[in-house]
PDB file of C-alpha atoms in Angstrom:
ATOM      1  CA  MET I  50      26.873 -30.016  93.255  1.00  0.00           C
ATOM      2  CA  ARG I  51      24.610 -29.181  96.472  1.00  0.00           C
ATOM      3  CA  VAL I  52      24.858 -32.603  97.924  1.00  0.00           C
ATOM      4  CA  ALA I  53      28.874 -32.339  97.336  1.00  0.00           C
ATOM      5  CA  ASN I  54      28.937 -28.475  99.023  1.00  0.00           C
ATOM      6  CA  ASN I  55      26.085 -30.185 101.954  1.00  0.00           C
ATOM      7  CA  ILE I  56      28.883 -33.194 102.549  1.00  0.00           C
ATOM      8  CA  TYR I  57      32.307 -30.136 102.292  1.00  0.00           C
ATOM      9  CA  ASP I  58      29.888 -27.767 105.200  1.00  0.00           C
ATOM     10  CA  THR I  59      29.738 -30.928 107.146  1.00  0.00           C
ATOM     11  CA  ALA I  60      32.951 -31.582 107.219  1.00  0.00           C
ATOM     12  CA  ASN I  61      34.276 -28.108 108.185  1.00  0.00           C
ATOM     13  CA  GLN I  62      31.403 -28.297 111.096  1.00  0.00           C
ATOM     14  CA  LEU I  63      32.768 -32.271 112.150  1.00  0.00           C
ATOM     15  CA  GLU I  64      36.019 -29.697 112.289  1.00  0.00           C
ATOM     16  CA  ARG I  65      34.887 -27.448 114.418  1.00  0.00           C
ATOM     17  CA  ASP I  66      33.166 -30.427 116.600  1.00  0.00           C
ATOM     18  CA  LEU I  67      36.563 -32.175 117.079  1.00  0.00           C
ATOM     19  CA  ARG I  68      37.940 -28.771 118.481  1.00  0.00           C
ATOM     20  CA  GLU I  69      35.242 -28.179 121.015  1.00  0.00           C
ATOM     21  CA  LEU I  70      35.682 -32.208 122.268  1.00  0.00           C
ATOM     22  CA  GLU I  71      36.492 -32.468 125.813  1.00  0.00           C
ATOM     23  CA  ALA I  72      38.647 -34.962 125.034  1.00  0.00           C
ATOM     24  CA  PHE I  73      40.588 -32.470 122.205  1.00  0.00           C
ATOM     25  CA  GLN I  74      40.743 -29.275 124.810  1.00  0.00           C
ATOM     26  CA  ASN I  75      42.397 -32.470 127.228  1.00  0.00           C
ATOM     27  CA  LEU I  76      45.105 -32.909 124.206  1.00  0.00           C
ATOM     28  CA  GLN I  77      45.223 -28.937 123.957  1.00  0.00           C
ATOM     29  CA  LYS I  78      46.084 -28.927 127.269  1.00  0.00           C
ATOM     30  CA  ALA I  79      49.078 -31.530 128.244  1.00  0.00           C
ATOM     31  CA  HIS I  80      50.638 -30.738 124.828  1.00  0.00           C
ATOM     32  CA  ARG I  81      51.254 -26.834 126.415  1.00  0.00           C
ATOM     33  CA  ALA I  82      52.215 -28.468 129.727  1.00  0.00           C
ATOM     34  CA  ILE I  83      55.053 -30.984 127.630  1.00  0.00           C
ATOM     35  CA  LEU I  84      55.445 -27.391 125.682  1.00  0.00           C
ATOM     36  CA  ASP I  85      56.212 -25.446 129.142  1.00  0.00           C
ATOM     37  CA  ASN I  86      58.677 -28.484 130.341  1.00  0.00           C
ATOM     38  CA  GLN I  87      62.066 -28.676 129.025  1.00  0.00           C
ATOM     39  CA  GLU I  88      62.700 -32.068 129.917  1.00  0.00           C
ATOM     40  CA  ALA I  89      59.413 -33.579 128.937  1.00  0.00           C
ATOM     41  CA  ASN I  90      60.145 -31.176 126.026  1.00  0.00           C
ATOM     42  CA  GLU I  91      63.346 -32.517 124.725  1.00  0.00           C
ATOM     43  CA  LEU I  92      62.326 -35.758 125.249  1.00  0.00           C
ATOM     44  CA  PHE I  93      59.430 -35.970 123.863  1.00  0.00           C
ATOM     45  CA  ASN I  94      60.435 -34.480 120.386  1.00  0.00           C
ATOM     46  CA  GLU I  95      63.648 -37.085 121.339  1.00  0.00           C
ATOM     47  CA  PHE I  96      60.953 -40.287 121.073  1.00  0.00           C
ATOM     48  CA  ARG I  97      59.196 -38.173 117.752  1.00  0.00           C
ATOM     49  CA  GLN I  98      62.166 -38.230 116.221  1.00  0.00           C
ATOM     50  CA  GLN I  99      63.433 -41.876 116.941  1.00  0.00           C
ATOM     51  CA  THR I 100      60.279 -42.792 116.519  1.00  0.00           C
ATOM     52  CA  GLN I 101      60.264 -41.719 113.218  1.00  0.00           C
ATOM     53  CA  THR I 102      63.366 -42.756 111.925  1.00  0.00           C
ATOM     54  CA  TYR I 103      62.849 -46.225 112.797  1.00  0.00           C
ATOM     55  CA  GLN I 104      59.166 -46.828 111.144  1.00  0.00           C
ATOM     56  CA  GLU I 105      61.261 -44.815 107.791  1.00  0.00           C
ATOM     57  CA  LYS I 106      63.976 -47.680 108.497  1.00  0.00           C
ATOM     58  CA  GLN I 107      60.665 -50.138 108.015  1.00  0.00           C
ATOM     59  CA  MET I 108      59.580 -48.906 105.574  1.00  0.00           C
ATOM     60  CA  ARG I 109      62.427 -48.850 103.687  1.00  0.00           C
ATOM     61  CA  GLY I 110      62.719 -52.898 104.800  1.00  0.00           C
ATOM     62  CA  GLU I 111      65.258 -52.361 106.527  1.00  0.00           C
ATOM     63  CA  GLU I 112      66.053 -54.659 109.292  1.00  0.00           C
ATOM     64  CA  LEU I 113      65.738 -52.452 113.410  1.00  0.00           C
ATOM     65  CA  SER I 114      69.332 -53.884 114.458  1.00  0.00           C
ATOM     66  CA  ASP I 115      69.373 -55.050 118.490  1.00  0.00           C
ATOM     67  CA  GLN I 116      71.106 -51.182 118.878  1.00  0.00           C
ATOM     68  CA  ASP I 117      67.827 -49.270 117.473  1.00  0.00           C
ATOM     69  CA  ILE I 118      65.702 -52.108 119.350  1.00  0.00           C
ATOM     70  CA  SER I 119      67.568 -51.983 122.709  1.00  0.00           C
ATOM     71  CA  GLN I 120      67.941 -47.610 122.506  1.00  0.00           C
ATOM     72  CA  ILE I 121      63.296 -47.074 121.597  1.00  0.00           C
ATOM     73  CA  GLN I 122      62.866 -49.757 124.726  1.00  0.00           C
ATOM     74  CA  GLU I 123      65.143 -47.275 126.914  1.00  0.00           C
ATOM     75  CA  LEU I 124      63.691 -43.554 125.171  1.00  0.00           C
ATOM     76  CA  SER I 125      59.413 -45.549 125.727  1.00  0.00           C
ATOM     77  CA  MET I 126      60.083 -46.199 129.121  1.00  0.00           C
ATOM     78  CA  LYS I 127      61.740 -42.873 130.443  1.00  0.00           C
ATOM     79  CA  VAL I 128      58.194 -41.550 128.007  1.00  0.00           C
ATOM     80  CA  THR I 129      55.988 -43.807 130.029  1.00  0.00           C
ATOM     81  CA  GLN I 130      57.099 -43.157 133.060  1.00  0.00           C
ATOM     82  CA  ASN I 131      57.138 -38.913 132.769  1.00  0.00           C
ATOM     83  CA  GLU I 132      53.437 -37.535 134.159  1.00  0.00           C
ATOM     84  CA  LEU I 133      53.120 -34.632 131.176  1.00  0.00           C
ATOM     85  CA  ILE I 134      53.807 -37.569 128.385  1.00  0.00           C
ATOM     86  CA  ARG I 135      51.363 -39.784 128.968  1.00  0.00           C
ATOM     87  CA  GLN I 136      48.666 -37.749 129.797  1.00  0.00           C
ATOM     88  CA  LEU I 137      49.837 -36.850 126.092  1.00  0.00           C
ATOM     89  CA  MET I 138      49.929 -40.063 124.907  1.00  0.00           C
ATOM     90  CA  GLN I 139      45.819 -40.769 126.970  1.00  0.00           C
ATOM     91  CA  SER I 140      44.505 -37.534 126.054  1.00  0.00           C
ATOM     92  CA  GLU I 141      45.330 -38.140 122.480  1.00  0.00           C
ATOM     93  CA  GLU I 142      44.480 -42.217 121.959  1.00  0.00           C
ATOM     94  CA  LEU I 143      40.907 -40.744 124.003  1.00  0.00           C
ATOM     95  CA  VAL I 144      40.862 -38.484 120.335  1.00  0.00           C
ATOM     96  CA  SER I 145      42.315 -40.894 118.316  1.00  0.00           C
ATOM     97  CA  GLN I 146      39.540 -43.414 119.454  1.00  0.00           C
ATOM     98  CA  THR I 147      37.629 -40.378 118.482  1.00  0.00           C
ATOM     99  CA  ILE I 148      38.174 -40.048 114.947  1.00  0.00           C
ATOM    100  CA  ASN I 149      38.197 -43.841 114.421  1.00  0.00           C
ATOM    101  CA  ASP I 150      34.718 -44.219 115.762  1.00  0.00           C
ATOM    102  CA  ILE I 151      33.847 -40.760 112.900  1.00  0.00           C
ATOM    103  CA  ASN I 152      35.741 -42.732 109.763  1.00  0.00           C
ATOM    104  CA  LYS I 153      34.548 -45.988 110.245  1.00  0.00           C
ATOM    105  CA  ILE I 154      30.880 -43.948 110.034  1.00  0.00           C
ATOM    106  CA  ILE I 155      31.568 -42.090 106.932  1.00  0.00           C
ATOM    107  CA  THR I 156      33.459 -44.366 104.848  1.00  0.00           C
ATOM    108  CA  ARG I 157      30.550 -47.045 105.968  1.00  0.00           C
ATOM    109  CA  PRO I 158      29.382 -46.585 102.500  1.00  0.00           C
ATOM    110  CA  LEU I 159      32.639 -47.783 100.682  1.00  0.00           C
ATOM    111  CA  VAL I 160      31.864 -50.944 103.049  1.00  0.00           C
ATOM    112  CA  GLU I 161      29.244 -51.798 102.455  1.00  0.00           C
ATOM    113  CA  LEU I 162      29.284 -51.490  98.972  1.00  0.00           C
ATOM    114  CA  TYR I 163      32.239 -53.926  98.220  1.00  0.00           C
ATOM    115  CA  GLU I 164      30.579 -56.476 101.451  1.00  0.00           C
ATOM    116  CA  ASN I 165      27.820 -56.796  98.807  1.00  0.00           C
ATOM    117  CA  ASP I 166      29.600 -57.301  95.217  1.00  0.00           C
ATOM    118  CA  PRO I 167      28.749 -60.709  93.559  1.00  0.00           C
ATOM    119  CA  GLN I 168      32.426 -62.245  93.050  1.00  0.00           C
TER     120      GLN I 168
END
């Protein structure tokens, strides 16, 4: 079971390393800036709530109404015009890209296993 322990140790170290990344620290600063700005915070929370609601509708197989689409487009425009939220989203994208890259690396053994699976 030593190998499994090493894997979890490695995962925990990876988590600590992620927190130390400049991109993650920038994300934390951007998040704090939104929390400190009432207008940006309210707009960001509304956007997150609306997005979640629409995603849940889609997962249930419900069609989005024209009004739903119009509301999310209008809200998206407001969000992208807010500098603090735009900075947060850019920072989040950089962190997400790093996590995606790491995910590709750690899942490579599975991908290779199934790619080499004789049919």
